[in-house]
Short mmCIF file of C-alpha atoms in Angstrom, two decimals:
data_model
loop_
_atom_site.label_atom_id
_atom_site.label_comp_id
_atom_site.label_asym_id
_atom_site.label_seq_id
_atom_site.Cartn_x
_atom_site.Cartn_y
_atom_site.Cartn_z
CA MET A 1 -39.87 -30.74 -37.38
CA LEU A 2 -42.79 -29.09 -35.57
CA ARG A 3 -44.61 -26.80 -37.98
CA ILE A 4 -47.39 -24.57 -36.87
CA VAL A 5 -49.45 -21.79 -38.44
CA ILE A 6 -49.18 -18.62 -36.45
CA PHE A 7 -51.80 -15.86 -37.10
CA SER A 8 -49.89 -12.70 -36.31
CA LEU A 9 -51.25 -9.37 -35.27
CA PRO A 10 -54.15 -7.88 -37.19
CA TYR A 11 -51.93 -5.80 -39.33
CA GLU A 12 -49.64 -8.49 -40.23
CA ARG A 13 -50.23 -11.51 -42.62
CA PRO A 14 -50.48 -15.01 -41.25
CA GLU A 15 -47.17 -16.72 -41.36
CA GLU A 16 -46.07 -20.32 -40.91
CA MET A 17 -43.56 -21.17 -38.17
CA GLN A 18 -41.42 -23.93 -37.41
CA ALA A 19 -40.11 -24.96 -33.95
CA LEU A 20 -36.54 -26.12 -34.63
CA THR A 21 -34.68 -28.68 -32.69
CA LEU A 22 -31.43 -27.14 -31.66
CA PRO A 23 -28.04 -28.69 -30.50
CA ALA A 24 -27.25 -28.84 -26.70
CA ALA A 25 -24.55 -26.25 -27.08
CA GLN A 26 -27.25 -23.71 -28.06
CA GLY A 27 -28.26 -23.52 -24.44
CA TRP A 28 -24.90 -21.92 -23.57
CA ARG A 29 -25.34 -19.49 -26.43
CA TRP A 30 -28.68 -18.37 -25.09
CA LEU A 31 -27.16 -17.12 -21.98
CA THR A 32 -24.11 -15.52 -23.57
CA ALA A 33 -26.24 -13.90 -26.32
CA GLY A 34 -28.70 -12.65 -23.58
CA PHE A 35 -25.65 -10.98 -21.85
CA GLY A 36 -24.76 -9.38 -25.20
CA LEU A 37 -28.28 -8.09 -25.58
CA PHE A 38 -28.28 -6.79 -22.09
CA ARG A 39 -25.09 -4.92 -22.64
CA ARG A 40 -26.58 -2.96 -25.47
CA ASN A 41 -29.00 -1.17 -23.24
CA HIS A 42 -28.15 -2.30 -19.78
CA LEU A 43 -29.60 0.62 -17.84
CA MET A 44 -33.08 0.72 -19.33
CA LEU A 45 -33.43 -3.20 -19.31
CA THR A 46 -32.30 -3.34 -15.63
CA PHE A 47 -34.64 -0.53 -14.91
CA LEU A 48 -37.63 -2.31 -16.43
CA VAL A 49 -36.86 -5.65 -14.70
CA VAL A 50 -36.44 -3.93 -11.14
CA SER A 51 -39.62 -1.82 -11.80
CA TYR A 52 -41.46 -4.99 -12.63
CA TRP A 53 -40.35 -6.87 -9.41
CA VAL A 54 -41.13 -3.59 -7.22
CA LEU A 55 -44.58 -3.28 -8.79
CA MET A 56 -45.35 -7.02 -8.20
CA ALA A 57 -44.10 -6.84 -4.65
CA LEU A 58 -46.21 -3.83 -3.80
CA VAL A 59 -49.38 -5.65 -5.18
CA ASN A 60 -48.45 -8.79 -3.36
CA VAL A 61 -48.75 -6.84 -0.03
CA ILE A 62 -52.65 -7.06 -0.41
CA PRO A 63 -53.55 -10.41 1.26
CA MET A 64 -54.77 -13.04 -1.12
CA LEU A 65 -56.03 -10.55 -3.88
CA GLY A 66 -52.51 -9.45 -4.34
CA THR A 67 -51.26 -12.91 -5.25
CA ILE A 68 -54.26 -13.54 -7.54
CA ALA A 69 -53.72 -10.23 -9.37
CA THR A 70 -49.96 -10.58 -9.80
CA THR A 71 -50.24 -14.13 -11.03
CA LEU A 72 -52.92 -13.08 -13.64
CA CYS A 73 -50.64 -10.39 -14.84
CA ILE A 74 -47.47 -12.35 -15.09
CA PRO A 75 -48.00 -13.38 -18.79
CA ALA A 76 -48.69 -9.80 -19.83
CA PHE A 77 -45.68 -8.49 -17.98
CA SER A 78 -43.62 -11.29 -19.67
CA VAL A 79 -44.55 -10.05 -23.08
CA SER A 80 -43.84 -6.43 -21.99
CA LEU A 81 -40.19 -7.51 -21.16
CA MET A 82 -39.94 -9.53 -24.33
CA ASN A 83 -41.07 -6.38 -26.17
CA ALA A 84 -38.21 -4.52 -24.48
CA CYS A 85 -35.70 -7.17 -25.55
CA ARG A 86 -37.07 -7.18 -29.11
CA ASN A 87 -36.74 -3.42 -29.42
CA ILE A 88 -33.07 -3.74 -28.09
CA ASP A 89 -32.42 -6.46 -30.66
CA ARG A 90 -33.74 -4.44 -33.50
CA GLY A 91 -32.12 -1.15 -32.29
CA LEU A 92 -35.40 0.46 -31.67
CA PRO A 93 -36.09 3.08 -28.84
CA LEU A 94 -36.76 1.80 -25.29
CA GLY A 95 -38.57 3.59 -22.58
CA PRO A 96 -40.46 3.10 -19.38
CA PRO A 97 -43.94 2.72 -20.91
CA ILE A 98 -42.89 -0.46 -22.60
CA LEU A 99 -43.33 -2.20 -19.20
CA PHE A 100 -46.98 -2.19 -19.90
CA SER A 101 -47.05 -2.80 -23.59
CA GLY A 102 -47.71 -6.44 -23.08
CA PHE A 103 -51.35 -5.53 -22.02
CA ALA A 104 -52.00 -4.14 -25.47
CA SER A 105 -52.37 -7.31 -27.42
CA ASN A 106 -54.50 -10.48 -26.90
CA LEU A 107 -54.99 -9.50 -23.18
CA ARG A 108 -57.79 -11.85 -22.68
CA SER A 109 -55.71 -14.90 -23.59
CA LEU A 110 -52.77 -13.63 -21.48
CA LEU A 111 -55.09 -13.19 -18.50
CA ALA A 112 -56.33 -16.71 -19.09
CA LEU A 113 -52.86 -17.99 -19.20
CA GLY A 114 -52.25 -16.34 -15.64
CA ALA A 115 -55.49 -17.81 -14.42
CA ILE A 116 -54.54 -21.37 -15.67
CA TYR A 117 -51.10 -21.01 -14.09
CA LEU A 118 -52.72 -20.07 -10.73
CA VAL A 119 -54.98 -23.02 -10.82
CA ALA A 120 -52.21 -25.39 -11.80
CA MET A 121 -50.05 -24.04 -8.86
CA VAL A 122 -52.65 -24.46 -6.50
CA ALA A 123 -53.35 -28.14 -7.90
CA ILE A 124 -49.54 -28.94 -7.50
CA LEU A 125 -49.49 -27.57 -3.96
CA ALA A 126 -52.66 -29.59 -3.10
CA VAL A 127 -50.84 -32.76 -4.40
CA SER A 128 -47.75 -31.81 -2.36
CA ALA A 129 -49.91 -31.52 0.77
CA LEU A 130 -50.16 -35.32 0.74
CA ALA A 131 -46.58 -35.36 2.00
CA ASP A 132 -46.65 -32.53 4.57
CA ASP A 133 -50.35 -32.11 5.54
CA GLY A 134 -50.41 -28.87 3.66
CA ALA A 135 -47.38 -27.14 5.30
CA LEU A 136 -45.88 -26.01 2.06
CA MET A 137 -49.19 -25.00 0.66
CA ALA A 138 -49.83 -22.77 3.74
CA MET A 139 -46.30 -21.30 3.50
CA MET A 140 -46.66 -20.41 -0.21
CA LEU A 141 -50.23 -19.24 -0.31
CA ALA A 142 -50.72 -17.69 3.32
CA GLY A 143 -47.09 -16.95 4.25
CA ARG A 144 -47.34 -19.25 7.23
CA LYS A 145 -44.06 -20.58 8.66
CA PRO A 146 -43.90 -24.40 8.96
CA ASP A 147 -43.87 -25.96 12.45
CA GLU A 148 -40.40 -27.24 13.89
CA GLU A 149 -41.96 -30.67 13.90
CA VAL A 150 -42.65 -30.49 10.15
CA LEU A 151 -39.18 -29.11 9.37
CA SER A 152 -37.42 -31.82 11.37
CA SER A 153 -39.46 -34.73 10.09
CA GLY A 154 -38.37 -34.13 6.40
CA SER A 155 -42.08 -34.19 5.17
CA LEU A 156 -41.60 -30.48 4.02
CA LEU A 157 -38.62 -31.59 1.92
CA ALA A 158 -40.54 -34.30 0.46
CA ALA A 159 -43.50 -32.01 -0.46
CA ILE A 160 -40.98 -29.56 -2.08
CA GLU A 161 -39.56 -32.38 -4.23
CA ILE A 162 -43.08 -33.45 -5.39
CA ALA A 163 -43.92 -29.72 -6.17
CA LEU A 164 -40.73 -29.35 -8.29
CA LEU A 165 -41.30 -32.60 -10.05
CA LEU A 166 -44.85 -31.40 -11.06
CA LEU A 167 -43.66 -27.79 -11.81
CA CYS A 168 -41.23 -28.91 -14.45
CA PRO A 169 -43.95 -29.58 -17.19
CA LEU A 170 -45.82 -26.63 -16.09
CA ILE A 171 -42.68 -24.41 -16.70
CA MET A 172 -42.26 -26.06 -20.03
CA ALA A 173 -45.82 -25.26 -21.04
CA TYR A 174 -45.47 -21.67 -20.03
CA TRP A 175 -41.94 -20.90 -21.42
CA TYR A 176 -43.08 -19.58 -24.74
CA ALA A 177 -46.71 -19.37 -24.10
CA PRO A 178 -47.01 -15.82 -23.25
CA VAL A 179 -45.14 -14.70 -26.50
CA LEU A 180 -47.13 -17.05 -28.64
CA ALA A 181 -50.37 -15.63 -27.34
CA GLY A 182 -49.22 -11.82 -27.15
CA TRP A 183 -47.29 -11.59 -30.36
CA HIS A 184 -49.11 -14.23 -32.62
CA GLY A 185 -52.70 -14.42 -31.28
CA PHE A 186 -52.55 -18.10 -30.03
CA SER A 187 -55.36 -19.24 -27.90
CA PRO A 188 -54.23 -20.23 -24.32
CA ALA A 189 -54.57 -24.01 -24.98
CA LYS A 190 -52.64 -23.75 -28.34
CA ALA A 191 -49.84 -21.52 -26.90
CA LEU A 192 -49.40 -23.86 -23.88
CA PHE A 193 -49.27 -27.04 -26.16
CA PHE A 194 -46.77 -25.71 -28.63
CA SER A 195 -44.58 -24.09 -25.93
CA PHE A 196 -44.44 -27.53 -24.05
CA VAL A 197 -43.60 -29.39 -27.35
CA ALA A 198 -40.97 -26.96 -28.37
CA CYS A 199 -39.38 -27.16 -24.94
CA LEU A 200 -39.53 -31.05 -25.06
CA ARG A 201 -37.89 -31.22 -28.53
CA ASN A 202 -35.15 -28.93 -27.24
CA TRP A 203 -34.59 -30.54 -23.83
CA ARG A 204 -30.76 -30.89 -24.31
CA ALA A 205 -30.18 -27.32 -24.97
CA PHE A 206 -32.55 -26.45 -22.00
CA LEU A 207 -30.32 -28.83 -19.90
CA VAL A 208 -27.11 -26.89 -20.88
CA TYR A 209 -28.85 -23.60 -20.38
CA SER A 210 -30.11 -24.61 -16.80
CA LEU A 211 -26.55 -25.78 -15.93
CA ALA A 212 -25.09 -22.53 -17.21
CA ILE A 213 -27.56 -20.50 -15.08
CA VAL A 214 -26.53 -22.60 -12.00
CA VAL A 215 -22.77 -21.96 -12.53
CA PHE A 216 -23.33 -18.20 -12.99
CA ALA A 217 -26.11 -17.69 -10.28
CA THR A 218 -24.78 -20.02 -7.55
CA ILE A 219 -21.29 -21.62 -8.04
CA ILE A 220 -19.31 -18.67 -9.23
CA PRO A 221 -20.87 -16.29 -6.68
CA SER A 222 -20.11 -18.84 -3.89
CA VAL A 223 -16.53 -19.18 -5.01
CA VAL A 224 -16.15 -15.41 -5.21
CA LEU A 225 -17.64 -14.89 -1.66
CA GLY A 226 -15.33 -17.67 -0.29
CA VAL A 227 -12.37 -16.01 -1.62
CA LEU A 228 -13.31 -12.57 -0.40
CA ALA A 229 -14.25 -13.95 2.96
CA THR A 230 -10.77 -15.37 3.24
CA LEU A 231 -9.02 -12.11 2.08
CA LEU A 232 -11.26 -9.77 3.94
CA PRO A 233 -12.89 -11.70 6.85
CA ASN A 234 -14.28 -8.44 8.39
CA GLY A 235 -16.08 -7.45 5.15
CA THR A 236 -18.06 -10.60 4.53
CA ALA A 237 -21.41 -9.03 5.07
CA LEU A 238 -20.73 -6.19 2.79
CA MET A 239 -19.30 -8.42 0.16
CA THR A 240 -22.34 -10.50 0.21
CA VAL A 241 -24.63 -7.61 -0.34
CA LEU A 242 -22.48 -6.37 -3.22
CA VAL A 243 -22.59 -9.81 -4.85
CA THR A 244 -26.30 -10.03 -4.52
CA VAL A 245 -26.88 -6.65 -5.84
CA LEU A 246 -24.60 -7.46 -8.68
CA LEU A 247 -26.68 -10.67 -9.42
CA VAL A 248 -29.90 -8.67 -9.41
CA LEU A 249 -28.70 -5.86 -11.66
CA VAL A 250 -26.75 -8.04 -14.16
CA LEU A 251 -27.83 -11.60 -14.05
CA ALA A 252 -31.53 -11.05 -13.76
CA PRO A 253 -31.87 -8.77 -16.94
CA THR A 254 -29.51 -11.19 -18.76
CA LEU A 255 -31.84 -14.03 -17.95
CA PHE A 256 -34.98 -12.12 -19.42
CA ALA A 257 -32.88 -11.39 -22.50
CA SER A 258 -31.88 -14.89 -22.81
CA PHE A 259 -35.59 -15.88 -22.74
CA TYR A 260 -36.06 -13.64 -25.77
CA VAL A 261 -33.04 -15.19 -27.49
CA SER A 262 -34.24 -18.76 -26.95
CA TYR A 263 -37.58 -17.83 -28.51
CA ARG A 264 -35.82 -16.15 -31.48
CA ASP A 265 -33.77 -19.26 -32.09
CA VAL A 266 -36.37 -21.85 -31.76
CA PHE A 267 -39.24 -20.31 -33.70
CA VAL A 268 -38.56 -19.31 -37.23
CA ALA A 269 -40.85 -18.14 -40.05
CA VAL A 270 -40.80 -20.17 -43.23
CA GLU A 271 -42.38 -19.71 -46.59
CA ASP A 272 -44.99 -22.23 -47.33
CA HIS A 273 -44.58 -23.50 -50.90
CA ALA A 274 -47.14 -26.37 -50.55
#
């Protein structure tokens, strides 16, 4: 069992934490428990998630600098949304200012995590450029549409597959890193390391969790749209919009809540009797 010493916020005593290894079925529970958490304050949690997306979209409008700024701030905003979920879990008040609460603790480490993520993403895209001469990299960083020749050759698909393969360990390293840095004062390197190890130890639960997301985010909506298109052929466009809005307003906040639930389940405080 992975055991780490976490030095909490200045007004809290240091506590020893364990990263548990959970059964595969726990991945399903993360999603269902996340939905339960969402239902307890669905209006405010949805408002916070949508506000976060709108804010990031507005900043991203600025060429190049917008992308850099939003990437640097992602870990801090992640902590803000986890603060919101923790407040809901503890029955505490929840208001709009909490969207920026993640910037109040260990900001230097959170910004460093954002910078490392940006550099890692550029490196991954650079490696993928070996397959498509940089078409994917240009599309992701500059918004440049790939040429028809690149699309038809299959090189872009190969680049995407390479990028996804390399992105998997990066996601594992970042899954819990913002919370470990923001809530417990971890250095960026330590937060990334323990996040990766915790995810690796719980790969079965994360596999079930990923499959559950695929079912609710793609398979069920596709089936529902198919049935509605058959029953109401003239209203397909409207039904598509309604289902998409439902996914944004319900599934997205549920996913953020499930991130918090997974952290709460994996990392537990223990008394050190050594």
